[in-house]
Amino acid sequence: MPMARKNRASSYWGGPTFLILFLVLIVSLIISTGKGYIKISPSTVVDILYRGIIGELPDKGTNLEINYYVIWQVRLPRILTAMVVGGSLSMAGVIFQAILVNPLADPYTLGVSAGAAFGASIALLLNIPFLGIYSVSIFAFFGALLTLVAVIFLSSNSGDISSNNLILSGIIVSAILAACISFIKYIADERVSVIIFWLMGSFNSKTWIEFFVVSISTFIGFLISFYFSRDINLMTLGDRSASALGIRPSRLRIILLITASMITAVSVSVSGIIGFVGLVVPHLMRFIIGPDNRKLLPVSTLAGAVILLWADTITRAFLPREIPIGVLTALIGGPFFCFIFKRRKNIGFYG
Amino acid sequence: MDKVILALNKLTFNYGNNRVLNNISLDFEKGKFYGVLGPNGCGKTTLLDIIIKYKVPVSGNIKIKNKYIKEYSNEEIAKTVSIVPQDFYINFPFTVENIIWMGRYPYIPRFSSPGEENKEIVDRVIEDLELCDLRNKLITKLSGGEKQRVVFARAIAQNTPILLIDEGTSNMDIRHSIYILNYVKNLVKNYGKTIIAVFHNLNLASLYCDNLVFIKNGHIIASGKTEKVFCKEIIEDTFDVKCHIYGESSTGKKQMIWNIQ
Ligand SMILES: Nc1ncnc2c1ncn2[C@@H]1O[C@H](COP(=O)(O)OP(=O)(O)O)[C@@H](O)[C@H]1O
Ligand SMILES: [Mg+2]
């Protein structure tokens, strides 16, 4: 039994599991950077990464120069963005499950994804030019933000916010937005394929700018939620007990709700809707290191990064034809989730 | 006067337009075991919620140790009042030991290691409440009564001068109920703790409580020493069911049976 370790309360951030995942992440990054149309050996990848970091450009006209360009201009931004988005979705999943006290919640439960999809669909439908290539992302972000405001408004009851109200409001708002998106697709004619393609998610042609934007939001989100990670544990006991243990449940729920929704909104704006990562990874990690959020948050963030990095590498470099990443994660994540859910349910891991 | 550890002054509370507590004033003394009795929905849980600062009354105020609870920080409240809640559903697979540790969180600064003295307290509570066998089990795998014992242990680990118990033995078998009530009674006698417990079993309340408070529709029907207020008229008035009080038992405590026509 993984849970039976003694004095678990005394170690934070996940100890050995964290270190192992960190190593796996670094190795994965190096291997995956070498994969693709042009194959590059891991040692060359390390050499090129090193050169890039110390700022030493390879000689002009050499093979190394081409590889240098491929890695630093094309592959790294994409791979790193996939990594950070994976981490942020998993982290948001942990937060949503904990504050909604519901192991079936995920970053999209409150309709953030539907809001982003709606915003993006409008931008794609109207083909809005004035914000350049980022107009879709910006519309998606504000769509998500407005949805969040609507959901919080719907579910608040004289200052108190209960998790059930939040989940219900999220479902209602998502359903309305889904209808709106269907309508947009219906009137979009030939642009409908662009919308559908965006909605299924992709890391194709991501740039350093997108990487920095998601990294900053993920980093800030991590600091906030890790700071509150012990308080989040108390939410498990219910609002009343948490209250008697020195927590203000409604306030904490709002702070974390906004934090997790913001990082989700940024991720979705950058990469489209990538499902199942935020649901499956927290479950898998809880299975391995237990439900203590002080460990679960860092460990899930790393695991999510590893998993989405590989999912993206599979579609980018191994499949004969690139399939949308959101489809791939659902195809792998869905059955996998069924498997762990069934297995763990049998031995009582879920209530 | 300074025996009073908790003073409720003219508390009124509404849910929307529904008045749940009406002008409640009560004093609780240090080192006594109080029982709160009343039918479903009369406002017992709401009253406890206000004492732990989970809910805020529309009017009236509360003093703990002569200081308004408004002036207590969240951490101070956590070190002063603990609660065994009525509902104890836990959704995530924490171990029993994890849950009991949560009672010590208020005493351990964020991100610091728990220290020997906290470990000792947790170990002692686990031993005292006969939870050694369950210690490493997942809370999600326990029966209702077992869960309730763990939640009880968590509140005791918090080691506060005031302990609130909301139907805290409702799912336990009689041996465990008595064991745990003896245990907390002992905390009152030997450590001067103050206990305020909501009971549904009036006979247990009579056996354990020094004082009783009867509530109906958000009003106090009666309050006072158990031997004085544990009587036919007050109980029938509170619950609207006929009853019969019998005997001074060997303990000198009165007991009751419902009288169903
Ligand atoms: N969250 C709530 N919203 C509205 N009304 C509530 C809520 N909780 C309790 N009530 C009402 O307040 C009254 C008192 O409830 P409570 O204090 O839980 O009673 P009890 O004495 O059974 O513990 C009941 O009539 C109940 O219907
Ligand atoms: Mg109640």
XYZ file of C-alpha atoms and ligand atoms in Angstrom:
640
model
C 0.000 0.000 0.000
C 1.463 3.331 -0.995
C -0.562 5.092 1.701
C 0.803 3.198 4.647
C 3.983 5.177 5.092
C 4.526 6.629 8.536
C 4.917 10.287 9.455
C 3.889 11.423 6.030
C 2.855 14.721 7.502
C 6.490 15.689 7.935
C 7.721 15.665 4.350
C 6.718 18.225 1.758
C 6.824 18.489 -2.026
C 6.875 14.734 -2.546
C 10.520 13.815 -1.893
C 11.776 10.956 -4.053
C 8.777 10.936 -6.393
C 9.415 14.574 -7.158
C 13.099 13.994 -7.900
C 12.391 10.990 -10.112
C 9.772 12.892 -12.084
C 12.142 15.819 -12.441
C 14.816 13.566 -13.926
C 12.274 11.918 -16.206
C 11.201 15.356 -17.374
C 14.740 16.443 -18.245
C 15.513 13.179 -20.052
C 12.183 13.321 -21.891
C 12.893 16.861 -22.953
C 16.245 15.864 -24.444
C 14.962 12.742 -26.184
C 11.859 14.415 -27.534
C 13.825 17.401 -28.851
C 15.811 14.970 -31.018
C 12.713 13.367 -32.511
C 10.926 14.616 -35.601
C 11.411 14.944 -39.313
C 15.102 15.664 -38.781
C 16.534 13.173 -36.279
C 19.096 14.567 -33.872
C 21.008 12.410 -31.409
C 20.610 13.148 -27.674
C 24.272 14.112 -27.322
C 23.943 16.635 -30.136
C 20.775 17.949 -28.532
C 22.589 18.464 -25.240
C 25.453 20.153 -27.074
C 23.088 22.486 -28.910
C 21.117 23.285 -25.770
C 24.362 24.106 -24.007
C 25.546 26.320 -26.846
C 22.249 28.116 -26.871
C 22.381 28.766 -23.156
C 25.909 30.133 -23.151
C 25.168 32.011 -26.375
C 27.737 30.355 -28.643
C 26.423 30.121 -32.212
C 27.584 27.220 -34.413
C 29.617 27.918 -37.558
C 27.699 29.079 -40.574
C 26.721 26.591 -43.249
C 27.275 23.498 -41.086
C 24.783 20.758 -40.348
C 24.984 21.844 -36.744
C 23.684 25.250 -37.694
C 20.561 23.727 -39.242
C 19.977 21.588 -36.202
C 20.577 24.579 -33.965
C 17.934 26.487 -35.835
C 15.481 23.567 -35.774
C 15.883 23.103 -32.042
C 15.917 26.671 -30.822
C 13.454 28.198 -33.244
C 11.016 25.381 -33.910
C 11.073 22.482 -31.499
C 11.947 23.943 -28.115
C 9.217 26.586 -28.010
C 6.663 23.970 -28.936
C 7.936 21.278 -26.579
C 8.375 23.622 -23.659
C 4.934 25.120 -24.200
C 3.392 21.643 -24.204
C 5.281 20.852 -21.017
C 4.166 23.944 -19.181
C 0.571 23.618 -20.376
C 0.553 19.994 -19.166
C 1.887 21.086 -15.807
C -0.569 23.924 -15.471
C -3.612 21.833 -16.408
C -2.646 19.132 -13.904
C -2.016 21.684 -11.199
C -5.366 23.333 -11.925
C -6.962 19.878 -11.772
C -5.576 19.273 -8.291
C -6.813 22.662 -7.131
C -10.297 22.274 -8.596
C -10.725 18.783 -7.169
C -9.622 19.946 -3.750
C -11.630 23.154 -3.468
C -14.755 21.643 -4.967
C -14.163 18.626 -2.690
C -14.952 16.473 -5.666
C -12.498 14.010 -7.175
C -14.328 14.192 -10.501
C -13.758 17.904 -10.995
C -11.222 19.092 -13.551
C -9.974 22.459 -14.847
C -12.970 22.653 -17.196
C -15.718 21.870 -14.662
C -16.549 25.517 -14.132
C -16.886 26.260 -17.813
C -13.563 28.021 -18.307
C -12.937 25.916 -21.396
C -16.390 26.558 -22.819
C -15.871 30.289 -22.294
C -12.486 30.191 -23.987
C -13.895 28.138 -26.846
C -16.722 30.623 -27.274
C -14.322 33.570 -27.325
C -12.050 31.823 -29.792
C -14.975 30.832 -32.037
C -16.127 34.422 -32.261
C -12.641 35.615 -33.132
C -12.316 32.893 -35.768
C -15.783 33.496 -37.159
C -15.334 37.234 -37.514
C -11.717 36.740 -38.548
C -10.726 39.642 -36.358
C -7.497 41.147 -37.669
C -6.643 44.032 -35.366
C -4.809 42.012 -32.704
C -2.714 40.093 -35.188
C -2.008 36.403 -34.715
C -2.872 36.644 -31.033
C -6.433 37.808 -31.470
C -7.837 34.291 -31.081
C -5.903 33.735 -27.867
C -6.911 37.080 -26.465
C -10.577 36.488 -27.265
C -10.338 33.021 -25.737
C -8.819 34.425 -22.580
C -11.516 37.045 -22.118
C -14.198 34.500 -22.938
C -12.872 32.344 -20.113
C -12.656 35.299 -17.765
C -16.230 36.430 -18.403
C -17.463 32.895 -17.917
C -15.704 32.690 -14.582
C -17.280 35.945 -13.436
C -20.704 34.674 -14.518
C -20.247 31.361 -12.711
C -19.082 32.997 -9.486
C -21.955 35.473 -9.672
C -24.482 32.674 -10.250
C -23.238 30.539 -7.415
C -22.633 33.102 -4.706
C -25.210 33.373 -2.017
C -24.755 36.419 0.240
C -20.977 36.093 0.206
C -20.855 32.327 0.651
C -19.839 30.029 -2.152
C -20.501 26.333 -1.844
C -18.857 23.758 -4.054
C -22.178 22.295 -5.166
C -23.404 25.690 -6.311
C -20.189 26.229 -8.218
C -20.390 22.883 -9.983
C -24.027 23.407 -10.927
C -23.417 26.932 -12.177
C -20.474 25.667 -14.190
C -22.626 23.016 -15.825
C -25.396 25.472 -16.660
C -23.082 28.106 -18.110
C -21.128 25.493 -20.087
C -24.321 24.124 -21.575
C -25.442 27.561 -22.712
C -22.033 28.307 -24.203
C -21.949 24.937 -25.950
C -25.200 25.849 -27.687
C -23.738 29.211 -28.687
C -20.660 27.506 -30.114
C -22.826 25.104 -32.100
C -24.686 28.059 -33.516
C -21.448 29.792 -34.468
C -20.263 26.634 -36.208
C -23.588 26.447 -38.009
C -23.325 29.954 -39.430
C -19.571 29.767 -40.001
C -19.763 27.999 -43.381
C -16.289 27.360 -44.701
C -14.591 28.714 -41.570
C -16.098 25.920 -39.490
C -13.068 23.694 -39.994
C -10.770 26.355 -38.538
C -12.970 26.567 -35.452
C -13.130 22.814 -35.017
C -9.397 22.548 -35.468
C -8.725 25.203 -32.841
C -11.104 23.619 -30.354
C -9.280 20.307 -30.503
C -6.038 21.872 -29.382
C -2.588 22.036 -30.883
C 0.964 23.051 -30.071
C 1.829 23.480 -33.694
C 3.977 26.573 -34.401
C 4.060 27.799 -30.824
C 6.594 30.534 -30.231
C 8.721 31.679 -27.318
C 6.180 34.389 -26.565
C 3.480 31.844 -25.870
C 5.897 29.817 -23.801
C 6.745 32.821 -21.636
C 3.112 33.772 -21.165
C 2.058 30.316 -19.955
C 5.208 29.964 -17.875
C 4.595 33.183 -16.011
C 0.963 32.374 -15.288
C 1.839 28.821 -14.258
C 4.634 29.981 -12.010
C 2.497 32.566 -10.230
C -0.352 30.080 -9.949
C 1.957 27.504 -8.470
C 3.324 29.881 -5.844
C -0.169 30.887 -4.724
C -1.593 27.394 -4.584
C 1.486 25.844 -2.996
C 1.359 28.514 -0.306
C -2.211 27.443 0.507
C -1.615 23.720 -0.031
C -1.958 22.794 3.624
C -5.139 24.830 3.988
C -6.510 23.026 0.946
C -6.121 19.746 2.827
C -8.481 21.054 5.484
C -11.189 21.741 2.911
C -11.555 17.958 2.718
C -13.035 17.975 6.215
C -15.854 20.224 5.076
C -16.255 23.972 5.481
C -17.345 23.801 9.086
C -14.328 21.876 10.372
C -11.982 23.839 8.147
C -13.420 26.975 9.678
C -12.739 25.730 13.204
C -9.174 24.981 12.126
C -8.536 28.587 11.206
C -9.478 28.675 7.518
C -11.993 30.986 5.874
C -13.419 28.445 3.416
C -15.332 30.831 1.152
C -12.422 33.214 0.874
C -9.910 30.454 0.222
C -12.213 28.908 -2.355
C -12.497 32.214 -4.224
C -8.756 32.876 -4.180
C -7.926 29.416 -5.494
C -10.812 29.366 -7.892
C -9.541 32.516 -9.535
C -5.951 31.276 -9.484
C -6.766 27.919 -11.044
C -9.162 29.432 -13.567
C -6.608 32.033 -14.663
C -3.916 29.459 -15.324
C -6.424 27.286 -17.137
C -7.635 30.239 -19.186
C -4.111 31.142 -20.230
C -3.308 27.542 -21.151
C -6.477 27.075 -23.147
C -5.953 30.385 -24.925
C -2.529 29.269 -26.020
C -3.186 25.683 -26.966
C -6.904 25.076 -27.344
C -8.873 22.599 -25.286
C -6.824 19.654 -24.115
C -8.940 17.338 -22.024
C -8.287 14.592 -19.508
C -4.813 15.705 -18.445
C -6.257 17.791 -15.633
C -8.522 14.953 -14.554
C -6.315 11.899 -14.883
C -2.945 13.156 -13.665
C -4.148 14.248 -10.196
C -5.851 10.874 -9.766
C -2.807 8.945 -10.842
C -0.536 10.917 -8.537
C -2.930 10.655 -5.619
C -2.759 6.931 -6.164
C 1.036 7.034 -5.940
C 1.776 9.576 -3.197
C -1.574 10.067 -1.454
C -3.953 13.022 -1.262
C -1.809 15.485 0.734
C -1.874 18.589 -1.458
C 1.535 19.731 -0.261
C 3.000 16.846 -2.242
C 0.253 16.352 -4.762
C 0.571 19.853 -6.241
C 4.277 19.781 -7.132
C 4.266 16.138 -8.136
C 1.173 16.442 -10.341
C 2.579 19.535 -11.997
C 5.710 17.641 -13.005
C 3.792 14.538 -14.059
C 1.417 16.603 -16.186
C 4.413 18.235 -17.869
C 5.949 14.829 -18.684
C 2.687 13.413 -19.974
C 1.711 16.273 -22.247
C 5.271 16.519 -23.529
C 5.081 12.894 -24.648
C 1.557 13.198 -25.991
C 2.688 16.100 -28.140
C 5.835 14.265 -29.206
C 3.750 11.285 -30.292
C 1.522 13.345 -32.516
C 4.406 15.499 -33.779
C 7.060 12.895 -34.460
C 5.712 9.344 -34.300
C 2.307 9.344 -35.951
C 2.232 9.313 -39.742
C -0.070 12.315 -39.631
C -0.423 14.873 -36.864
C -3.694 14.392 -34.984
C -5.063 17.113 -32.684
C -3.552 16.835 -29.235
C -6.930 17.197 -27.506
C -8.180 14.141 -29.378
C -5.070 12.173 -28.504
C -5.238 12.967 -24.768
C -8.895 12.005 -24.674
C -8.250 8.772 -26.547
C -5.426 7.756 -24.223
C -6.620 9.457 -21.048
C -10.224 8.311 -21.205
C -9.719 4.549 -21.178
C -6.794 4.930 -18.801
C -8.993 6.841 -16.402
C -11.642 4.122 -16.622
C -8.965 1.601 -15.752
C -7.584 3.324 -12.643
C -11.060 4.356 -11.540
C -12.360 0.807 -11.706
C -9.300 -0.663 -10.061
C -9.082 1.818 -7.240
C -12.796 1.774 -6.604
C -12.561 -1.924 -5.927
C -10.148 -1.378 -3.082
C -11.950 1.662 -1.710
C -9.829 4.525 -2.952
C -12.942 6.418 -3.942
C -15.656 6.807 -1.330
C -17.822 35.999 37.099
C -14.559 35.020 35.456
C -15.605 31.379 35.596
C -17.582 32.238 32.475
C -15.457 31.214 29.497
C -18.063 31.708 26.755
C -20.833 34.277 26.846
C -23.547 34.517 24.195
C -25.378 37.813 24.265
C -28.710 38.261 22.448
C -27.752 36.253 19.379
C -30.125 36.384 16.444
C -29.557 34.598 13.160
C -31.571 34.412 9.925
C -31.374 32.284 6.834
C -32.949 34.661 4.356
C -36.265 35.530 5.971
C -36.241 32.445 8.142
C -35.374 33.357 11.749
C -33.360 30.442 13.063
C -32.067 31.831 16.356
C -33.978 34.384 18.353
C -32.303 36.485 20.973
C -30.221 33.745 22.552
C -28.284 34.655 25.689
C -26.323 32.017 27.558
C -23.218 31.809 29.734
C -20.961 28.770 29.745
C -18.564 28.188 32.617
C -15.098 26.734 32.458
C -14.773 23.079 33.452
C -18.374 22.077 32.802
C -20.096 19.661 30.460
C -23.114 21.231 28.719
C -25.760 19.406 26.753
C -27.872 21.078 24.080
C -31.199 19.410 23.334
C -33.966 20.169 20.895
C -35.886 18.843 17.907
C -34.501 18.775 14.326
C -34.073 22.167 12.788
C -34.363 24.122 16.041
C -31.014 25.819 15.447
C -28.495 23.739 17.434
C -25.982 23.395 14.619
C -26.413 27.040 13.678
C -25.621 28.033 17.248
C -22.372 26.050 17.196
C -21.517 27.526 13.771
C -21.707 30.985 15.259
C -19.445 30.026 18.148
C -16.716 28.801 15.789
C -17.089 31.994 13.727
C -18.223 29.984 10.708
C -21.433 32.008 10.604
C -21.951 35.581 11.700
C -25.108 36.514 13.654
C -27.303 39.375 12.415
C -27.241 40.832 15.888
C -25.825 40.093 19.292
C -22.280 39.221 20.214
C -20.097 36.512 21.663
C -17.261 36.762 24.120
C -14.731 34.052 24.741
C -12.564 34.653 27.803
C -13.955 38.182 27.981
C -12.862 39.079 24.466
C -15.276 39.522 21.558
C -14.816 36.809 18.979
C -14.698 39.502 16.313
C -11.312 40.376 17.787
C -10.004 36.830 17.539
C -7.896 35.991 14.515
C -8.684 32.766 12.675
C -5.636 31.109 14.204
C -6.633 32.160 17.715
C -10.111 30.749 17.233
C -8.575 27.483 16.030
C -6.581 27.283 19.236
C -9.610 28.097 21.384
C -12.581 26.193 19.963
C -12.760 22.885 18.154
C -15.767 21.099 16.744
C -16.869 17.540 16.062
C -19.238 18.258 13.189
C -22.525 16.571 12.515
C -21.523 15.566 8.977
C -18.201 13.824 8.533
C -18.163 12.766 4.908
C -14.586 12.807 3.625
C -14.021 12.526 -0.079
C -10.288 12.008 -0.410
C -8.274 8.958 0.658
C -6.326 10.439 3.563
C -5.121 7.977 6.172
C -6.616 8.092 9.652
C -3.328 9.437 10.938
C -3.326 12.211 8.282
C -6.761 13.306 9.416
C -5.783 13.434 13.071
C -2.689 15.435 12.169
C -4.974 18.093 10.696
C -6.038 18.882 14.254
C -2.472 20.017 14.886
C -2.165 22.280 11.822
C -3.064 25.440 13.791
C -0.041 24.865 16.017
C 2.471 24.189 13.244
C 3.540 27.117 11.061
C 3.162 26.546 7.322
C 6.071 24.646 5.779
C 7.772 23.834 9.059
C 8.242 20.347 10.384
C 5.762 19.235 13.038
C 8.195 18.611 15.897
C 8.289 15.965 18.608
C 5.657 17.452 20.871
C 3.001 17.430 18.154
C 3.906 13.845 17.280
C 3.441 12.863 20.894
C 0.021 14.479 21.051
C -1.102 12.704 17.889
C 0.215 9.365 19.123
C -1.475 9.826 22.479
C -4.844 10.703 20.948
C -4.636 7.677 18.655
C -3.880 5.443 21.609
C -6.431 7.017 23.941
C -9.256 6.685 21.428
C -8.352 3.090 20.536
C -7.530 3.950 16.932
C -4.191 2.102 16.694
C -5.613 -0.575 14.401
C -7.094 2.025 12.072
C -4.098 4.339 12.099
C -2.838 3.610 8.591
C -6.174 2.825 7.013
C -7.788 5.091 4.440
C -10.613 7.159 5.862
C -12.680 6.430 2.739
C -12.643 2.737 3.608
C -14.008 3.038 7.158
C -17.540 2.488 8.361
C -19.666 5.450 9.474
C -18.999 4.879 13.166
C -15.264 4.437 12.610
C -15.118 7.634 10.560
C -16.890 9.453 13.330
C -14.359 8.266 15.884
C -11.560 9.563 13.665
C -13.246 12.934 13.248
C -13.704 13.019 17.014
C -10.034 12.254 17.523
C -9.109 15.068 15.141
C -11.075 17.554 17.229
C -9.503 16.259 20.447
C -6.024 16.514 18.935
C -6.755 20.214 18.470
C -6.625 20.381 22.278
C -8.683 23.526 22.773
C -10.230 24.834 26.009
C -13.693 24.651 24.420
C -14.894 21.553 22.560
C -18.172 21.570 20.622
C -19.744 18.232 19.762
C -22.614 18.124 17.255
C -24.299 14.749 17.632
C -20.759 13.420 17.736
C -21.635 9.860 18.719
C -24.698 9.464 16.488
C -23.144 6.642 14.431
C -21.207 4.852 17.136
C -22.230 1.711 18.924
C -23.066 2.085 22.605
C -19.697 0.867 23.873
C -17.785 3.374 21.758
C -20.240 6.165 22.617
C -19.761 5.575 26.311
C -16.034 5.149 25.961
C -15.679 8.465 24.152
C -18.084 10.332 26.439
C -16.178 9.036 29.473
C -13.010 10.222 27.823
C -14.266 13.754 27.233
C -15.899 13.879 30.661
C -12.454 13.175 31.987
C -11.084 16.129 29.997
C -13.641 18.301 31.759
C -12.765 17.025 35.221
C -9.003 16.812 34.981
C -8.140 19.499 32.475
C -10.905 22.028 33.045
C -12.139 21.839 29.452
C -15.572 23.132 28.592
C -17.758 20.905 26.473
C -20.922 21.860 24.655
C -22.517 18.799 23.119
C -25.668 18.396 21.072
C -27.393 15.151 22.018
C -30.294 13.253 20.570
C -30.162 10.625 23.257
C -31.621 12.409 26.288
C -30.569 9.660 28.683
C -26.935 9.957 27.686
C -27.232 13.716 28.096
C -28.604 13.259 31.594
C -25.796 10.865 32.508
C -22.952 13.076 31.325
C -23.977 16.723 31.436
C -23.634 19.117 34.344
C -26.023 21.546 32.676
C -28.618 21.280 29.934
C -30.019 23.787 27.448
C -33.359 23.060 25.760
C -33.977 24.833 22.451
C -37.087 24.942 20.328
C -37.671 27.055 17.210
C -34.627 29.144 17.948
C -35.721 30.007 21.479
C -34.323 28.752 24.743
C -37.041 26.788 26.522
C -35.019 26.130 29.621
C -31.453 25.988 30.815
C -29.846 25.059 34.092
C -28.466 22.252 36.190
C -29.318 18.833 34.817
C -31.102 17.634 37.954
C -33.335 20.722 37.811
C -34.247 20.948 34.127
C -34.325 17.274 33.198
C -38.019 16.990 33.950
C -41.240 15.851 32.317
C -42.706 19.307 31.599
C -39.643 20.749 29.906
C -38.924 17.669 27.806
C -42.539 17.333 26.671
C -42.699 21.036 25.908
C -39.496 20.878 23.835
C -40.219 17.744 21.840
C -44.041 17.630 21.790
C -44.017 13.979 22.799
C -45.242 12.599 26.112
C -42.615 11.092 28.345
C -42.034 9.514 31.676
C -39.132 10.212 34.026
C -37.992 7.450 36.258
C -35.824 6.720 39.153
C -32.831 8.066 40.725
C -30.544 5.343 39.365
C -27.475 4.135 41.261
C -25.586 7.096 39.799
C -28.209 9.476 41.092
C -29.076 10.532 37.557
C -32.582 10.686 36.186
C -33.521 8.772 33.044
C -36.538 8.993 30.757
C -38.644 6.891 28.436
C -41.006 8.129 25.743
C -44.604 7.500 26.497
C -46.282 6.557 23.228
C -50.068 6.229 23.209
N -27.756 26.441 4.590
C -29.009 26.693 4.983
N -29.814 27.487 4.245
C -31.069 27.781 4.640
N -31.621 27.317 5.764
C -30.879 26.533 6.557
C -29.539 26.168 6.206
N -29.040 25.382 7.182
C -30.021 25.234 8.074
N -31.131 25.914 7.710
C -32.382 26.009 8.468
O -32.067 26.513 9.737
C -32.784 25.827 10.721
C -31.851 25.347 11.804
O -30.935 24.430 11.271
P -29.888 23.693 12.186
O -29.201 24.684 13.052
O -29.021 22.878 11.294
O -30.817 22.741 13.055
P -30.445 21.566 14.050
O -30.988 22.013 15.355
O -31.171 20.346 13.561
O -28.978 21.382 14.058
C -33.548 24.712 10.023
O -34.885 25.077 9.964
C -32.969 24.636 8.655
O -33.980 24.388 7.730
Mg -27.827 19.841 13.560
